Amino acid sequence: MPVPQKIPNKSDNKKQLARERSIERILASAIVLFSKHGFAQTTMEMIANHAKISKGLAYNYFKSKNQIFEHIIDSHLAKQERLYNNIPPNLSAKEYVREFFFQSIQFAKEERKTMILISVCLFQPSAVSLSKKMIENVERRFAPFKEAMRERFRAYGIKNPDKEM
């Protein structure tokens, strides 16, 4: 016999919406503060104050500022990945590369604050371990696109496409 599902009531929906809004405020505040003060100088307390929530609530959603940073980067990469997945696979090498770079530039314009955050944090000594993790994540997630580029270069008769990328 199937277990009956709990039907969400209005109170549950309000709690969920409040939770989502708090998380969004934490993430938006972290982007601003990490970019402005740097990763090392930004504290969970600063993020909570900027987000207008208690420090305890911030810790309820995220264990640390590292986890916030990783969440921001992961969300950013997921958006970028979806964008690149929409590039038609049947394009010629030239069209594919053109579309890839066009989409990249558009994405950078739309995600300007996060792009600034990533650039700032990459060059801070205390963010190096996060940067290595971020680079590994980027390489893993974008391996299919890199391989697609290799195939297109090979189609143009380029024997060693890695030299071109």
CSV table of C-alpha atoms in Angstrom, one decimal:
chain,number,residue,atom,x,y,z
A,1,MET,CA,0.0,0.0,0.0
A,2,PRO,CA,1.5,3.4,-1.0
A,3,VAL,CA,2.4,5.9,1.7
A,4,PRO,CA,0.2,8.9,1.5
A,5,GLN,CA,2.1,12.1,0.6
A,6,LYS,CA,1.9,15.1,2.9
A,7,ILE,CA,0.0,17.8,1.1
A,8,PRO,CA,1.8,21.1,1.5
A,9,ASN,CA,-0.2,23.8,3.2
A,10,LYS,CA,0.1,27.5,2.9
A,11,SER,CA,2.4,27.7,5.9
A,12,ASP,CA,4.8,25.2,4.4
A,13,ASN,CA,4.9,27.2,1.1
A,14,LYS,CA,5.5,30.5,3.0
A,15,LYS,CA,8.4,28.8,4.9
A,16,GLN,CA,9.9,27.5,1.7
A,17,LEU,CA,9.6,30.9,0.0
A,18,ALA,CA,11.2,32.6,3.0
A,19,ARG,CA,14.0,30.1,3.0
A,20,GLU,CA,14.6,30.6,-0.8
A,21,ARG,CA,14.6,34.4,-0.3
A,22,SER,CA,17.1,34.2,2.5
A,23,ILE,CA,19.4,32.0,0.5
A,24,GLU,CA,19.2,34.4,-2.5
A,25,ARG,CA,20.0,37.3,-0.2
A,26,ILE,CA,23.0,35.5,1.3
A,27,LEU,CA,24.3,34.6,-2.2
A,28,ALA,CA,23.8,38.1,-3.6
A,29,SER,CA,25.4,39.7,-0.5
A,30,ALA,CA,28.4,37.3,-0.7
A,31,ILE,CA,29.0,38.2,-4.4
A,32,VAL,CA,29.0,41.9,-3.4
A,33,LEU,CA,31.2,41.5,-0.4
A,34,PHE,CA,33.7,39.0,-1.8
A,35,SER,CA,34.1,41.4,-4.8
A,36,LYS,CA,34.4,44.5,-2.7
A,37,HIS,CA,36.5,43.2,0.3
A,38,GLY,CA,38.0,40.0,-1.1
A,39,PHE,CA,37.4,36.5,0.0
A,40,ALA,CA,39.8,36.5,3.0
A,41,GLN,CA,38.4,39.7,4.5
A,42,THR,CA,34.8,38.9,4.2
A,43,THR,CA,33.2,37.1,7.2
A,44,MET,CA,30.0,35.2,7.6
A,45,GLU,CA,28.8,38.0,9.9
A,46,MET,CA,29.4,40.6,7.2
A,47,ILE,CA,27.4,38.5,4.8
A,48,ALA,CA,24.6,38.0,7.2
A,49,ASN,CA,24.4,41.7,8.1
A,50,HIS,CA,24.4,42.7,4.4
A,51,ALA,CA,21.7,40.1,3.7
A,52,LYS,CA,19.7,41.5,6.7
A,53,ILE,CA,19.5,38.1,8.4
A,54,SER,CA,21.0,36.7,11.6
A,55,LYS,CA,24.4,35.1,11.5
A,56,GLY,CA,22.8,31.9,12.9
A,57,LEU,CA,20.4,31.7,10.0
A,58,ALA,CA,23.3,32.2,7.6
A,59,TYR,CA,25.1,29.2,9.2
A,60,ASN,CA,21.8,27.3,9.1
A,61,TYR,CA,21.9,27.4,5.3
A,62,PHE,CA,25.7,27.4,4.7
A,63,LYS,CA,28.5,25.8,6.9
A,64,SER,CA,31.0,28.4,5.9
A,65,LYS,CA,31.9,31.2,3.4
A,66,ASN,CA,33.8,28.6,1.4
A,67,GLN,CA,30.5,26.7,0.9
A,68,ILE,CA,28.8,29.9,-0.2
A,69,PHE,CA,31.6,30.6,-2.6
A,70,GLU,CA,31.4,27.1,-4.0
A,71,HIS,CA,27.6,27.4,-4.4
A,72,ILE,CA,28.0,30.6,-6.3
A,73,ILE,CA,30.6,29.1,-8.6
A,74,ASP,CA,28.6,25.9,-9.1
A,75,SER,CA,25.5,27.9,-10.0
A,76,HIS,CA,27.5,30.0,-12.4
A,77,LEU,CA,29.0,27.0,-14.1
A,78,ALA,CA,25.6,25.3,-14.3
A,79,LYS,CA,24.1,28.4,-16.1
A,80,GLN,CA,27.1,28.5,-18.4
A,81,GLU,CA,26.8,24.8,-19.1
A,82,ARG,CA,23.1,25.1,-20.1
A,83,LEU,CA,24.0,27.9,-22.4
A,84,TYR,CA,26.7,25.9,-24.2
A,85,ASN,CA,24.4,22.8,-24.4
A,86,ASN,CA,22.1,24.9,-26.5
A,87,ILE,CA,24.6,25.4,-29.2
A,88,PRO,CA,23.5,23.3,-32.2
A,89,PRO,CA,25.9,20.3,-32.5
A,90,ASN,CA,25.6,20.2,-36.3
A,91,LEU,CA,27.3,23.6,-36.9
A,92,SER,CA,30.6,23.7,-38.9
A,93,ALA,CA,33.8,24.2,-37.0
A,94,LYS,CA,33.8,27.9,-37.8
A,95,GLU,CA,30.2,28.5,-36.9
A,96,TYR,CA,30.5,26.4,-33.7
A,97,VAL,CA,33.6,28.4,-32.5
A,98,ARG,CA,31.9,31.7,-33.4
A,99,GLU,CA,28.7,30.7,-31.5
A,100,PHE,CA,30.7,29.5,-28.5
A,101,PHE,CA,32.5,32.8,-28.2
A,102,PHE,CA,29.4,34.9,-28.9
A,103,GLN,CA,27.6,33.0,-26.1
A,104,SER,CA,30.6,33.4,-23.8
A,105,ILE,CA,30.6,37.1,-24.3
A,106,GLN,CA,26.9,37.4,-23.8
A,107,PHE,CA,27.1,35.3,-20.7
A,108,ALA,CA,29.9,37.4,-19.3
A,109,LYS,CA,27.8,40.6,-19.8
A,110,GLU,CA,24.8,39.0,-18.1
A,111,GLU,CA,26.9,37.6,-15.2
A,112,ARG,CA,29.2,40.5,-14.8
A,113,LYS,CA,29.2,40.6,-11.0
A,114,THR,CA,30.0,36.9,-10.7
A,115,MET,CA,32.7,37.2,-13.3
A,116,ILE,CA,34.3,40.0,-11.3
A,117,LEU,CA,34.0,37.9,-8.2
A,118,ILE,CA,35.7,34.9,-9.9
A,119,SER,CA,38.5,37.1,-11.2
A,120,VAL,CA,39.1,38.8,-7.9
A,121,CYS,CA,39.1,35.6,-5.9
A,122,LEU,CA,41.4,33.7,-8.3
A,123,PHE,CA,44.3,36.0,-7.5
A,124,GLN,CA,43.9,36.1,-3.7
A,125,PRO,CA,46.4,33.8,-1.9
A,126,SER,CA,43.7,32.6,0.6
A,127,ALA,CA,41.4,31.6,-2.2
A,128,VAL,CA,44.0,29.4,-4.1
A,129,SER,CA,42.6,26.1,-2.8
A,130,LEU,CA,39.1,27.2,-3.8
A,131,SER,CA,40.5,28.3,-7.2
A,132,LYS,CA,42.1,24.9,-7.8
A,133,LYS,CA,38.7,23.3,-6.9
A,134,MET,CA,37.0,25.7,-9.3
A,135,ILE,CA,39.4,25.0,-12.1
A,136,GLU,CA,39.0,21.3,-11.7
A,137,ASN,CA,35.2,21.7,-11.7
A,138,VAL,CA,35.4,23.9,-14.9
A,139,GLU,CA,37.6,21.4,-16.6
A,140,ARG,CA,35.4,18.4,-15.7
A,141,ARG,CA,32.2,20.2,-16.7
A,142,PHE,CA,33.5,21.6,-20.0
A,143,ALA,CA,35.4,18.6,-21.2
A,144,PRO,CA,32.5,17.7,-23.7
A,145,PHE,CA,32.8,21.2,-25.2
A,146,LYS,CA,36.5,21.0,-25.5
A,147,GLU,CA,36.2,17.7,-27.2
A,148,ALA,CA,33.6,19.2,-29.6
A,149,MET,CA,36.1,21.9,-30.4
A,150,ARG,CA,38.8,19.3,-31.1
A,151,GLU,CA,36.5,17.5,-33.5
A,152,ARG,CA,35.7,20.7,-35.4
A,153,PHE,CA,39.4,21.6,-35.7
A,154,ARG,CA,40.2,18.0,-36.9
A,155,ALA,CA,37.4,18.5,-39.5
A,156,TYR,CA,39.4,21.5,-40.8
A,157,GLY,CA,42.4,19.2,-41.1
A,158,ILE,CA,44.3,20.5,-38.0
A,159,LYS,CA,46.3,17.5,-36.8
A,160,ASN,CA,47.0,18.7,-33.3
A,161,PRO,CA,43.9,20.7,-32.2
A,162,ASP,CA,45.2,21.1,-28.6
A,163,LYS,CA,47.8,23.5,-29.9
A,164,GLU,CA,45.0,25.7,-31.3
A,165,MET,CA,43.0,25.8,-28.1
